[in-house]
């Protein structure tokens, strides 16, 4: 199979999208902007050995490659619309490509995004997706918009992907049932696009949690020039995961694990009911986990009121 067979047979599928003037097959794609919208762009790259195991199932890989980009749109409150996929592949294996593309197009259809182009080259596995989304003009959930007194909220559950990854590295032991749930979270993150869009009219700052909550909240605090208190032991996770891990390890996974692809966002306390209502409408759990204040940096607080200090070696708990 040649590169051009691959493009024709696997990538040039019918995708209903009235705003795509010209899709895959020419030198470049053309899309037509709608009046009153801002466009929002993001790009994420995944490398074998760094972001995924080289023997990952192609369907899981395709899901992740697209989901992490959809998550960036969710974090802006944008409607994802178009994606470009650049792929380096060691060979064109038909069964592998079929499974990869079926999964990719299934997720794309689920979120209403259209694959409009990309590039294919021979090499060790690398995937880079560029995504474009739409926002109502002048609106976005930006990192620099947190306000004093805001509640801090987190969607879904944290630490599962990190637990599964550590189980692969054999640095943690998990019961089979718990591992299965964590592994599913690691392989099939669910981008919180519906929640992000529903929050857009009233939430303040937001970002997706990809590098660990503590670090990612830090970006919001820095951009917004504020501090925060985070109630670490109230962070949402899998109860069975928490039950089977030493507390320090659990805190490490929820605070610094990475690969969660949940949203962390801030909103005024007056909007609590509204947050809960849009969370329910978008079928996404949300948990209130802290508060924006006028200190500097992030203060992580344990259930007993003691401060949790993040060190390069892990976490120290000064109760
Ligand atoms: P060029 O020579 O300009 O790089 P190509 O022959 O690589 O063009 O690509 C032909 C068409 O196939 C273009 O529309 C391109 O966007 C599309 N394409 C190539 N690779 C991919 C891919 N991995 N995913 C989606 N579209 C692709
Ligand atoms: Mg090319």
GROMACS .gro file of C-alpha atoms and ligand atoms in nm:
model
  347
    1UNK     CA    1   0.000   0.000   0.000
    2UNK     CA    2   0.131   0.346  -0.088
    3UNK     CA    3   0.087   0.669   0.102
    4UNK     CA    4  -0.172   0.774  -0.155
    5UNK     CA    5  -0.370   0.450  -0.118
    6UNK     CA    6  -0.373   0.516   0.254
    7UNK     CA    7  -0.508   0.867   0.209
    8UNK     CA    8  -0.768   0.761  -0.046
    9UNK     CA    9  -0.887   0.441   0.121
   10UNK     CA   10  -0.862   0.524   0.488
   11UNK     CA   11  -0.878   0.899   0.526
   12UNK     CA   12  -1.106   1.030   0.252
   13UNK     CA   13  -1.433   0.939   0.418
   14UNK     CA   14  -1.764   1.113   0.386
   15UNK     CA   15  -1.796   1.355   0.676
   16UNK     CA   16  -2.103   1.577   0.677
   17UNK     CA   17  -1.984   1.935   0.735
   18UNK     CA   18  -2.138   2.225   0.546
   19UNK     CA   19  -1.861   2.462   0.649
   20UNK     CA   20  -1.588   2.260   0.481
   21UNK     CA   21  -1.546   2.403   0.131
   22UNK     CA   22  -1.262   2.166   0.041
   23UNK     CA   23  -1.150   1.868   0.246
   24UNK     CA   24  -0.880   1.602   0.212
   25UNK     CA   25  -0.728   1.561  -0.134
   26UNK     CA   26  -0.599   1.899  -0.244
   27UNK     CA   27  -0.288   2.089  -0.139
   28UNK     CA   28  -0.477   2.247   0.146
   29UNK     CA   29  -0.823   2.243   0.299
   30UNK     CA   30  -1.069   2.534   0.298
   31UNK     CA   31  -1.327   2.605   0.565
   32UNK     CA   32  -1.573   2.891   0.579
   33UNK     CA   33  -1.597   3.089   0.904
   34UNK     CA   34  -1.938   3.169   1.044
   35UNK     CA   35  -2.027   3.525   1.132
   36UNK     CA   36  -1.976   3.624   1.494
   37UNK     CA   37  -1.719   3.360   1.577
   38UNK     CA   38  -1.361   3.365   1.694
   39UNK     CA   39  -1.141   3.071   1.597
   40UNK     CA   40  -0.941   2.890   1.852
   41UNK     CA   41  -0.639   2.672   1.762
   42UNK     CA   42  -0.436   2.415   1.945
   43UNK     CA   43  -0.192   2.141   1.863
   44UNK     CA   44  -0.069   1.842   2.058
   45UNK     CA   45   0.197   1.590   1.971
   46UNK     CA   46   0.222   1.231   2.093
   47UNK     CA   47   0.541   1.024   2.073
   48UNK     CA   48   0.581   0.651   2.116
   49UNK     CA   49   0.764   0.570   2.436
   50UNK     CA   50   0.689   0.911   2.580
   51UNK     CA   51   0.312   0.952   2.554
   52UNK     CA   52   0.211   0.596   2.474
   53UNK     CA   53   0.358   0.246   2.474
   54UNK     CA   54   0.474   0.142   2.128
   55UNK     CA   55   0.253  -0.169   2.138
   56UNK     CA   56  -0.066   0.022   2.226
   57UNK     CA   57  -0.382  -0.098   2.048
   58UNK     CA   58  -0.436   0.128   1.744
   59UNK     CA   59  -0.797   0.203   1.844
   60UNK     CA   60  -0.684   0.327   2.187
   61UNK     CA   61  -0.405   0.529   2.033
   62UNK     CA   62  -0.635   0.703   1.786
   63UNK     CA   63  -0.877   0.786   2.064
   64UNK     CA   64  -0.605   0.946   2.271
   65UNK     CA   65  -0.447   1.136   1.985
   66UNK     CA   66  -0.776   1.312   1.917
   67UNK     CA   67  -0.914   1.324   2.272
   68UNK     CA   68  -0.621   1.524   2.411
   69UNK     CA   69  -0.683   1.788   2.146
   70UNK     CA   70  -1.057   1.794   2.207
   71UNK     CA   71  -0.972   1.846   2.573
   72UNK     CA   72  -0.786   2.167   2.485
   73UNK     CA   73  -1.097   2.296   2.309
   74UNK     CA   74  -1.307   2.199   2.612
   75UNK     CA   75  -1.072   2.398   2.834
   76UNK     CA   76  -1.133   2.710   2.625
   77UNK     CA   77  -1.510   2.657   2.618
   78UNK     CA   78  -1.485   2.618   2.240
   79UNK     CA   79  -1.682   2.402   2.000
   80UNK     CA   80  -1.425   2.179   1.827
   81UNK     CA   81  -1.471   2.183   1.450
   82UNK     CA   82  -1.174   2.079   1.235
   83UNK     CA   83  -0.864   1.867   1.280
   84UNK     CA   84  -0.545   1.805   1.085
   85UNK     CA   85  -0.353   1.487   1.159
   86UNK     CA   86   0.017   1.452   1.091
   87UNK     CA   87   0.146   1.101   1.137
   88UNK     CA   88   0.483   0.932   1.116
   89UNK     CA   89   0.432   0.557   1.076
   90UNK     CA   90   0.702   0.288   1.050
   91UNK     CA   91   0.492   0.096   0.798
   92UNK     CA   92   0.143   0.101   0.644
   93UNK     CA   93  -0.016  -0.203   0.806
   94UNK     CA   94  -0.374  -0.240   0.681
   95UNK     CA   95  -0.530  -0.398   0.990
   96UNK     CA   96  -0.356  -0.146   1.215
   97UNK     CA   97  -0.464   0.150   1.000
   98UNK     CA   98  -0.820   0.022   0.976
   99UNK     CA   99  -0.854  -0.001   1.353
  100UNK     CA  100  -0.681   0.335   1.402
  101UNK     CA  101  -0.896   0.518   1.150
  102UNK     CA  102  -1.225   0.357   1.260
  103UNK     CA  103  -1.160   0.472   1.615
  104UNK     CA  104  -1.045   0.817   1.504
  105UNK     CA  105  -1.351   0.879   1.286
  106UNK     CA  106  -1.584   0.741   1.555
  107UNK     CA  107  -1.457   0.991   1.811
  108UNK     CA  108  -1.457   1.269   1.552
  109UNK     CA  109  -1.821   1.196   1.469
  110UNK     CA  110  -1.913   1.183   1.836
  111UNK     CA  111  -1.779   1.537   1.884
  112UNK     CA  112  -1.884   1.675   1.546
  113UNK     CA  113  -1.532   1.743   1.422
  114UNK     CA  114  -1.412   1.691   1.066
  115UNK     CA  115  -1.070   1.564   0.960
  116UNK     CA  116  -0.974   1.810   0.686
  117UNK     CA  117  -0.611   1.722   0.622
  118UNK     CA  118  -0.271   1.637   0.753
  119UNK     CA  119   0.052   1.477   0.649
  120UNK     CA  120   0.189   1.124   0.642
  121UNK     CA  121   0.550   1.021   0.648
  122UNK     CA  122   0.756   0.713   0.729
  123UNK     CA  123   0.925   0.708   1.066
  124UNK     CA  124   0.894   0.600   1.427
  125UNK     CA  125   0.542   0.658   1.556
  126UNK     CA  126   0.467   1.028   1.603
  127UNK     CA  127   0.122   1.185   1.590
  128UNK     CA  128   0.048   1.552   1.583
  129UNK     CA  129  -0.306   1.681   1.570
  130UNK     CA  130  -0.393   2.043   1.507
  131UNK     CA  131  -0.744   2.133   1.606
  132UNK     CA  132  -0.955   2.439   1.535
  133UNK     CA  133  -1.267   2.533   1.724
  134UNK     CA  134  -1.524   2.809   1.734
  135UNK     CA  135  -1.606   3.051   2.011
  136UNK     CA  136  -1.866   3.324   2.027
  137UNK     CA  137  -1.669   3.642   1.952
  138UNK     CA  138  -1.475   3.779   2.250
  139UNK     CA  139  -1.557   3.486   2.476
  140UNK     CA  140  -1.328   3.213   2.606
  141UNK     CA  141  -1.237   3.039   2.929
  142UNK     CA  142  -0.889   3.183   2.969
  143UNK     CA  143  -0.624   3.105   3.226
  144UNK     CA  144  -0.589   3.470   3.324
  145UNK     CA  145  -0.949   3.523   3.431
  146UNK     CA  146  -0.966   3.383   3.788
  147UNK     CA  147  -1.107   3.632   4.040
  148UNK     CA  148  -1.059   3.672   4.414
  149UNK     CA  149  -1.309   3.464   4.606
  150UNK     CA  150  -1.380   3.228   4.316
  151UNK     CA  151  -1.454   2.865   4.389
  152UNK     CA  152  -1.220   2.614   4.225
  153UNK     CA  153  -1.392   2.316   4.066
  154UNK     CA  154  -1.268   1.998   3.906
  155UNK     CA  155  -1.458   1.770   3.669
  156UNK     CA  156  -1.463   1.391   3.678
  157UNK     CA  157  -1.200   1.196   3.870
  158UNK     CA  158  -0.826   1.248   3.909
  159UNK     CA  159  -0.528   1.020   3.948
  160UNK     CA  160  -0.658   0.713   3.768
  161UNK     CA  161  -0.435   0.738   3.463
  162UNK     CA  162  -0.130   0.796   3.681
  163UNK     CA  163  -0.215   0.495   3.895
  164UNK     CA  164  -0.247   0.275   3.586
  165UNK     CA  165   0.080   0.405   3.444
  166UNK     CA  166   0.261   0.336   3.771
  167UNK     CA  167   0.112  -0.011   3.774
  168UNK     CA  168   0.267  -0.066   3.428
  169UNK     CA  169   0.599   0.056   3.563
  170UNK     CA  170   0.548  -0.176   3.862
  171UNK     CA  171   0.590   0.107   4.106
  172UNK     CA  172   0.249   0.041   4.258
  173UNK     CA  173   0.027  -0.262   4.312
  174UNK     CA  174  -0.344  -0.246   4.234
  175UNK     CA  175  -0.622  -0.501   4.261
  176UNK     CA  176  -0.720  -0.622   3.914
  177UNK     CA  177  -1.062  -0.451   3.923
  178UNK     CA  178  -0.913  -0.116   4.022
  179UNK     CA  179  -0.640  -0.144   3.763
  180UNK     CA  180  -0.899  -0.215   3.492
  181UNK     CA  181  -1.088   0.106   3.572
  182UNK     CA  182  -0.771   0.312   3.593
  183UNK     CA  183  -0.640   0.166   3.269
  184UNK     CA  184  -0.963   0.256   3.095
  185UNK     CA  185  -0.926   0.616   3.216
  186UNK     CA  186  -0.566   0.621   3.093
  187UNK     CA  187  -0.645   0.483   2.750
  188UNK     CA  188  -0.981   0.649   2.683
  189UNK     CA  189  -0.992   0.997   2.835
  190UNK     CA  190  -1.331   1.164   2.786
  191UNK     CA  191  -1.288   1.524   2.672
  192UNK     CA  192  -1.520   1.754   2.870
  193UNK     CA  193  -1.636   1.952   2.569
  194UNK     CA  194  -2.004   1.975   2.670
  195UNK     CA  195  -1.911   2.098   3.017
  196UNK     CA  196  -1.664   2.356   2.884
  197UNK     CA  197  -1.918   2.499   2.644
  198UNK     CA  198  -2.187   2.509   2.911
  199UNK     CA  199  -1.953   2.693   3.150
  200UNK     CA  200  -1.853   2.950   2.890
  201UNK     CA  201  -2.122   3.210   2.969
  202UNK     CA  202  -2.037   3.247   3.337
  203UNK     CA  203  -1.725   3.060   3.453
  204UNK     CA  204  -1.405   3.263   3.490
  205UNK     CA  205  -1.077   3.076   3.432
  206UNK     CA  206  -1.034   2.721   3.308
  207UNK     CA  207  -0.777   2.477   3.182
  208UNK     CA  208  -0.754   2.107   3.126
  209UNK     CA  209  -0.559   1.890   3.367
  210UNK     CA  210  -0.293   1.714   3.165
  211UNK     CA  211   0.026   1.757   3.370
  212UNK     CA  212  -0.109   1.709   3.720
  213UNK     CA  213  -0.360   1.928   3.899
  214UNK     CA  214  -0.116   2.113   4.126
  215UNK     CA  215   0.098   2.228   3.836
  216UNK     CA  216  -0.198   2.306   3.612
  217UNK     CA  217  -0.380   2.516   3.874
  218UNK     CA  218  -0.048   2.696   3.911
  219UNK     CA  219  -0.079   2.818   3.553
  220UNK     CA  220  -0.417   2.976   3.629
  221UNK     CA  221  -0.284   3.138   3.947
  222UNK     CA  222   0.020   3.281   3.774
  223UNK     CA  223  -0.174   3.409   3.472
  224UNK     CA  224  -0.443   3.561   3.694
  225UNK     CA  225  -0.206   3.704   3.957
  226UNK     CA  226  -0.384   3.533   4.246
  227UNK     CA  227  -0.325   3.255   4.500
  228UNK     CA  228  -0.542   2.964   4.610
  229UNK     CA  229  -0.619   2.706   4.871
  230UNK     CA  230  -0.676   2.350   4.750
  231UNK     CA  231  -0.852   2.090   4.966
  232UNK     CA  232  -0.643   1.793   4.864
  233UNK     CA  233  -0.829   1.520   5.048
  234UNK     CA  234  -1.156   1.636   4.891
  235UNK     CA  235  -1.025   1.582   4.538
  236UNK     CA  236  -1.246   1.347   4.334
  237UNK     CA  237  -1.100   1.008   4.256
  238UNK     CA  238  -1.197   0.644   4.247
  239UNK     CA  239  -1.295   0.540   4.603
  240UNK     CA  240  -1.149   0.192   4.551
  241UNK     CA  241  -0.824   0.343   4.430
  242UNK     CA  242  -0.796   0.566   4.731
  243UNK     CA  243  -0.877   0.272   4.960
  244UNK     CA  244  -0.601   0.053   4.820
  245UNK     CA  245  -0.317   0.307   4.821
  246UNK     CA  246  -0.111   0.464   5.098
  247UNK     CA  247  -0.242   0.820   5.143
  248UNK     CA  248   0.083   0.978   5.026
  249UNK     CA  249   0.075   0.780   4.705
  250UNK     CA  250  -0.288   0.866   4.639
  251UNK     CA  251  -0.213   1.235   4.689
  252UNK     CA  252   0.079   1.209   4.452
  253UNK     CA  253  -0.143   1.062   4.181
  254UNK     CA  254  -0.428   1.311   4.214
  255UNK     CA  255  -0.201   1.615   4.250
  256UNK     CA  256   0.084   1.536   4.017
  257UNK     CA  257  -0.021   1.238   3.812
  258UNK     CA  258  -0.101   1.381   3.473
  259UNK     CA  259  -0.304   1.251   3.182
  260UNK     CA  260  -0.634   1.319   3.360
  261UNK     CA  261  -0.787   1.539   3.087
  262UNK     CA  262  -1.040   1.677   3.331
  263UNK     CA  263  -1.124   2.047   3.357
  264UNK     CA  264  -1.021   2.268   3.645
  265UNK     CA  265  -1.214   2.594   3.645
  266UNK     CA  266  -1.312   2.884   3.866
  267UNK     CA  267  -1.648   3.052   3.911
  268UNK     CA  268  -1.807   3.295   4.154
  269UNK     CA  269  -1.962   3.141   4.467
  270UNK     CA  270  -2.292   3.301   4.359
  271UNK     CA  271  -2.287   3.066   4.059
  272UNK     CA  272  -2.258   2.739   4.253
  273UNK     CA  273  -2.607   2.622   4.165
  274UNK     CA  274  -2.545   2.714   3.804
  275UNK     CA  275  -2.223   2.512   3.793
  276UNK     CA  276  -2.403   2.209   3.934
  277UNK     CA  277  -2.690   2.253   3.687
  278UNK     CA  278  -2.469   2.267   3.377
  279UNK     CA  279  -2.262   1.977   3.509
  280UNK     CA  280  -2.574   1.769   3.533
  281UNK     CA  281  -2.689   1.877   3.187
  282UNK     CA  282  -2.355   1.773   3.043
  283UNK     CA  283  -2.355   1.447   3.242
  284UNK     CA  284  -2.019   1.532   3.403
  285UNK     CA  285  -1.957   1.521   3.775
  286UNK     CA  286  -1.795   1.830   3.927
  287UNK     CA  287  -1.644   1.878   4.271
  288UNK     CA  288  -1.565   2.200   4.454
  289UNK     CA  289  -1.204   2.165   4.566
  290UNK     CA  290  -1.075   2.505   4.673
  291UNK     CA  291  -1.088   2.879   4.661
  292UNK     CA  292  -0.901   3.163   4.493
  293UNK     CA  293  -0.745   3.411   4.739
  294UNK     CA  294  -0.499   3.696   4.750
  295UNK     CA  295  -0.198   3.496   4.874
  296UNK     CA  296   0.077   3.397   4.636
  297UNK     CA  297   0.085   3.047   4.498
  298UNK     CA  298  -0.104   2.733   4.584
  299UNK     CA  299  -0.156   2.618   4.942
  300UNK     CA  300  -0.250   2.251   4.952
  301UNK     CA  301  -0.443   2.158   5.263
  302UNK     CA  302  -0.508   1.811   5.407
  303UNK     CA  303  -0.834   1.706   5.570
  304UNK     CA  304  -0.681   1.768   5.915
  305UNK     CA  305  -0.591   2.124   5.820
  306UNK     CA  306  -0.219   2.052   5.778
  307UNK     CA  307  -0.034   2.181   5.479
  308UNK     CA  308   0.092   1.945   5.210
  309UNK     CA  309   0.421   2.051   5.055
  310UNK     CA  310   0.509   1.946   4.706
  311UNK     CA  311   0.876   1.855   4.679
  312UNK     CA  312   1.071   1.722   4.385
  313UNK     CA  313   1.074   1.384   4.556
  314UNK     CA  314   0.701   1.364   4.613
  315UNK     CA  315   0.493   1.506   4.893
  316UNK     CA  316   0.563   1.585   5.253
  317UNK     CA  317   0.276   1.618   5.488
  318UNK     CA  318   0.332   1.863   5.771
  319UNK     CA  319   0.029   1.799   5.987
  320LIG     P1  320   0.134   1.735   0.011
  320LIG     O1  321   0.213   1.676  -0.101
  320LIG     O2  322   0.087   1.874  -0.012
  320LIG     O3  323   0.198   1.713   0.146
  320LIG     P2  324  -0.011   1.499   0.048
  320LIG     O4  325   0.002   1.418  -0.076
  320LIG     O5  326   0.077   1.469   0.164
  320LIG     O6  327  -0.002   1.652   0.013
  320LIG     O7  328  -0.160   1.490   0.101
  320LIG     C1  329  -0.268   1.479   0.013
  320LIG     C2  330  -0.393   1.508   0.086
  320LIG     O8  331  -0.409   1.414   0.192
  320LIG     C3  332  -0.394   1.646   0.152
  320LIG     O9  333  -0.525   1.696   0.145
  320LIG     C4  334  -0.355   1.617   0.295
  320LIG    O10  335  -0.407   1.715   0.381
  320LIG     C5  336  -0.418   1.480   0.316
  320LIG     N1  337  -0.347   1.400   0.417
  320LIG     C6  338  -0.225   1.346   0.409
  320LIG     N2  339  -0.194   1.279   0.521
  320LIG     C7  340  -0.298   1.291   0.603
  320LIG     C8  341  -0.329   1.246   0.733
  320LIG     N3  342  -0.241   1.174   0.807
  320LIG     N4  343  -0.449   1.278   0.787
  320LIG     C9  344  -0.536   1.351   0.716
  320LIG     N5  345  -0.515   1.396   0.592
  320LIG    C10  346  -0.398   1.368   0.535
  321LIG    MG1  347   0.234   1.545   0.253
   0.00000   0.00000   0.00000
